[in-house]
Coordinates of C-alpha atoms in Angstrom, one line a residue:
M1 CA 0.0 0.0 0.0
A2 CA 1.3 3.4 -1.0
P3 CA 1.8 6.0 1.8
E4 CA -1.2 8.3 2.3
G5 CA 0.7 11.4 1.0
D6 CA 1.5 9.6 -2.3
R7 CA -2.1 8.5 -2.7
V8 CA -3.5 11.9 -1.9
A9 CA -1.0 13.6 -4.3
L10 CA -1.9 11.2 -7.1
F11 CA -5.6 11.7 -6.5
A12 CA -5.2 15.4 -6.6
K13 CA -3.4 15.1 -10.0
T14 CA -5.8 12.7 -11.6
F15 CA -9.0 14.4 -10.3
T16 CA -7.9 17.8 -11.6
A17 CA -6.8 16.2 -14.9
A18 CA -10.5 15.2 -15.3
D19 CA -11.5 18.9 -14.9
G20 CA -12.4 18.5 -11.3
I21 CA -11.7 21.3 -8.9
L22 CA -9.7 20.3 -5.8
L23 CA -9.7 22.3 -2.6
R24 CA -7.7 21.3 0.4
G25 CA -8.5 21.8 4.0
P26 CA -8.7 22.2 7.1
V27 CA -12.3 23.2 6.3
E28 CA -11.9 26.7 8.0
S29 CA -9.2 27.7 5.5
A30 CA -11.0 26.2 2.4
L31 CA -14.4 27.9 3.0
S32 CA -13.5 31.2 1.5
D33 CA -12.1 29.5 -1.7
L34 CA -15.1 27.2 -1.9
G35 CA -17.5 30.2 -1.6
E36 CA -15.6 32.0 -4.3
V37 CA -15.9 29.0 -6.7
L38 CA -19.6 28.6 -6.0
R39 CA -20.3 32.3 -6.5
A40 CA -18.4 32.2 -9.8
E41 CA -20.7 29.4 -10.9
G42 CA -23.8 31.4 -10.0
V43 CA -24.8 29.1 -7.2
T44 CA -27.5 30.4 -4.9
A45 CA -28.9 27.3 -3.2
L46 CA -27.0 24.7 -1.2
F47 CA -28.4 21.3 -0.2
F48 CA -27.1 18.2 1.6
P49 CA -28.5 14.9 2.8
E50 CA -30.4 15.2 6.1
D51 CA -28.2 12.5 7.7
D52 CA -24.8 13.8 6.6
A53 CA -23.6 15.9 9.5
T54 CA -20.3 16.9 7.8
A55 CA -22.0 18.1 4.6
R56 CA -24.6 20.0 6.7
E57 CA -21.8 21.7 8.8
I58 CA -19.9 22.8 5.7
A59 CA -23.0 24.0 3.8
E60 CA -24.2 26.0 6.8
A61 CA -20.8 27.5 7.3
L62 CA -20.8 28.7 3.7
V63 CA -24.0 30.7 3.9
P64 CA -22.1 33.9 5.0
F65 CA -19.8 33.6 2.0
G66 CA -22.7 33.7 -0.5
P67 CA -25.4 35.0 -1.0
F68 CA -26.4 31.3 -0.5
N69 CA -29.6 29.8 0.9
L70 CA -30.0 26.4 2.3
T71 CA -32.6 24.1 0.7
T72 CA -33.5 20.4 0.5
G73 CA -33.0 17.7 -2.1
A74 CA -36.8 17.4 -2.2
E75 CA -37.2 21.1 -3.1
I76 CA -34.6 20.7 -5.9
R77 CA -36.3 17.6 -7.3
G78 CA -39.5 19.5 -7.3
G79 CA -38.1 21.9 -9.9
S80 CA -36.1 24.7 -8.4
A81 CA -34.9 27.5 -10.7
A82 CA -31.9 28.2 -8.5
V83 CA -28.4 27.2 -9.4
T84 CA -27.6 24.5 -6.9
A85 CA -24.6 23.0 -5.1
G86 CA -25.1 19.6 -3.6
F87 CA -22.8 18.5 -0.7
R88 CA -22.1 14.9 0.3
T89 CA -19.4 13.1 2.3
A90 CA -17.7 10.5 0.1
E91 CA -17.0 7.0 1.2
A92 CA -13.7 6.8 -0.7
A93 CA -11.6 8.3 -3.4
I94 CA -9.4 6.4 -5.9
A95 CA -6.0 7.9 -6.5
E96 CA -5.3 6.0 -9.8
T97 CA -8.3 7.4 -11.6
G98 CA -9.2 10.5 -9.7
T99 CA -12.6 9.0 -8.9
I100 CA -14.8 9.8 -5.9
V101 CA -16.9 6.9 -4.6
E102 CA -20.3 7.6 -3.0
T103 CA -22.8 4.8 -2.1
S104 CA -26.4 4.3 -1.0
G105 CA -25.2 2.2 1.9
S106 CA -27.1 2.7 5.2
G107 CA -29.9 4.5 3.2
K108 CA -27.7 7.4 2.1
T109 CA -29.0 9.4 -0.9
L110 CA -26.9 10.0 -4.0
L111 CA -29.0 13.1 -5.1
P112 CA -26.2 15.7 -4.5
G113 CA -24.0 14.0 -7.1
L114 CA -26.9 13.5 -9.5
I115 CA -29.1 16.5 -9.6
A116 CA -27.0 19.5 -8.5
D117 CA -25.5 21.9 -10.9
V118 CA -22.3 21.8 -8.9
H119 CA -21.4 18.8 -6.7
V120 CA -19.1 19.2 -3.7
S121 CA -17.7 15.9 -2.4
I122 CA -16.2 16.0 1.0
V123 CA -13.3 13.6 1.0
A124 CA -11.2 12.6 4.0
A125 CA -7.5 12.2 3.1
A126 CA -7.5 9.0 5.0
S127 CA -10.2 7.6 2.7
V128 CA -8.1 7.9 -0.4
V129 CA -7.1 4.5 -1.7
A130 CA -4.6 3.6 -4.5
R131 CA -6.9 1.5 -6.7
M132 CA -10.5 0.6 -7.5
E133 CA -10.1 -2.9 -6.0
E134 CA -9.3 -1.3 -2.6
A135 CA -12.4 0.9 -2.7
L136 CA -14.7 -1.9 -3.7
S137 CA -13.3 -4.4 -1.1
A138 CA -14.7 -2.1 1.7
F139 CA -18.2 -3.0 0.4
T140 CA -17.9 -6.8 0.2
A141 CA -19.5 -7.6 3.6
D142 CA -22.5 -5.2 3.2
S143 CA -22.9 -4.3 -0.5
P144 CA -24.8 -1.1 -1.1
R145 CA -27.6 -1.1 -3.7
N146 CA -26.0 1.8 -5.6
I147 CA -22.4 3.0 -6.1
S148 CA -21.7 6.2 -7.8
F149 CA -18.3 6.8 -9.3
L150 CA -17.6 10.5 -9.9
S151 CA -14.6 11.5 -12.1
G152 CA -15.0 15.2 -12.8
P153 CA -18.1 16.9 -14.2
S154 CA -20.7 15.0 -16.2
R155 CA -19.8 14.7 -19.9
T156 CA -21.3 13.2 -23.0
G157 CA -20.3 13.3 -26.7
D158 CA -23.1 11.2 -28.2
I159 CA -25.0 14.1 -29.8
E160 CA -23.3 14.6 -33.2
Q161 CA -20.0 13.9 -31.4
T162 CA -20.1 17.3 -29.7
L163 CA -18.9 17.3 -26.1
T164 CA -21.6 18.4 -23.7
V165 CA -20.8 19.1 -20.1
G166 CA -23.5 18.7 -17.5
A167 CA -26.0 16.8 -19.6
H168 CA -26.4 13.9 -17.2
G169 CA -25.2 15.4 -13.9
P170 CA -23.2 18.3 -12.4
K171 CA -21.5 20.8 -14.6
K172 CA -18.7 21.2 -12.0
A173 CA -17.3 18.7 -9.6
I174 CA -15.4 19.9 -6.5
A175 CA -13.5 17.7 -4.1
L176 CA -13.0 19.2 -0.7
L177 CA -10.1 17.2 0.5
L178 CA -9.9 17.4 4.3
D179 CA -6.7 16.4 6.2

């Protein structure tokens, strides 16, 4: 197993190579930068899963850096006109591919990574693994129904071979990497 520092450095390199935005913490020092990125994207509404205390804490702390309002996933699903940022704590990140792993384990929702205009994944540096096999081995005892692999913003090139960003998910992907 590679040392944590090497895994984190490789994850940072591969995630940003896929057009992801990487911000490093402690969270107190990253809030200003995160607020600036969200404002630049026109974000006005922040949401998070009700049972994700870390995502809630970060979204609530960002409100003064806005103008941001807190909302719910249900309100966003109902057809909000606001530009949204969805926050969620990731289960793992894969250094080799720059991929963030989020699951539906323990009833967690994947909505922030699916319906938000900007997705903010909260990644603990200790959860960065070297390879996909390591990330998946954590789920062998209690497999979640759904696993979402996020490698930068959503992209498709199937319409006349023209690259479209954000067609099937977030237009921006941000990893908030916390030490």
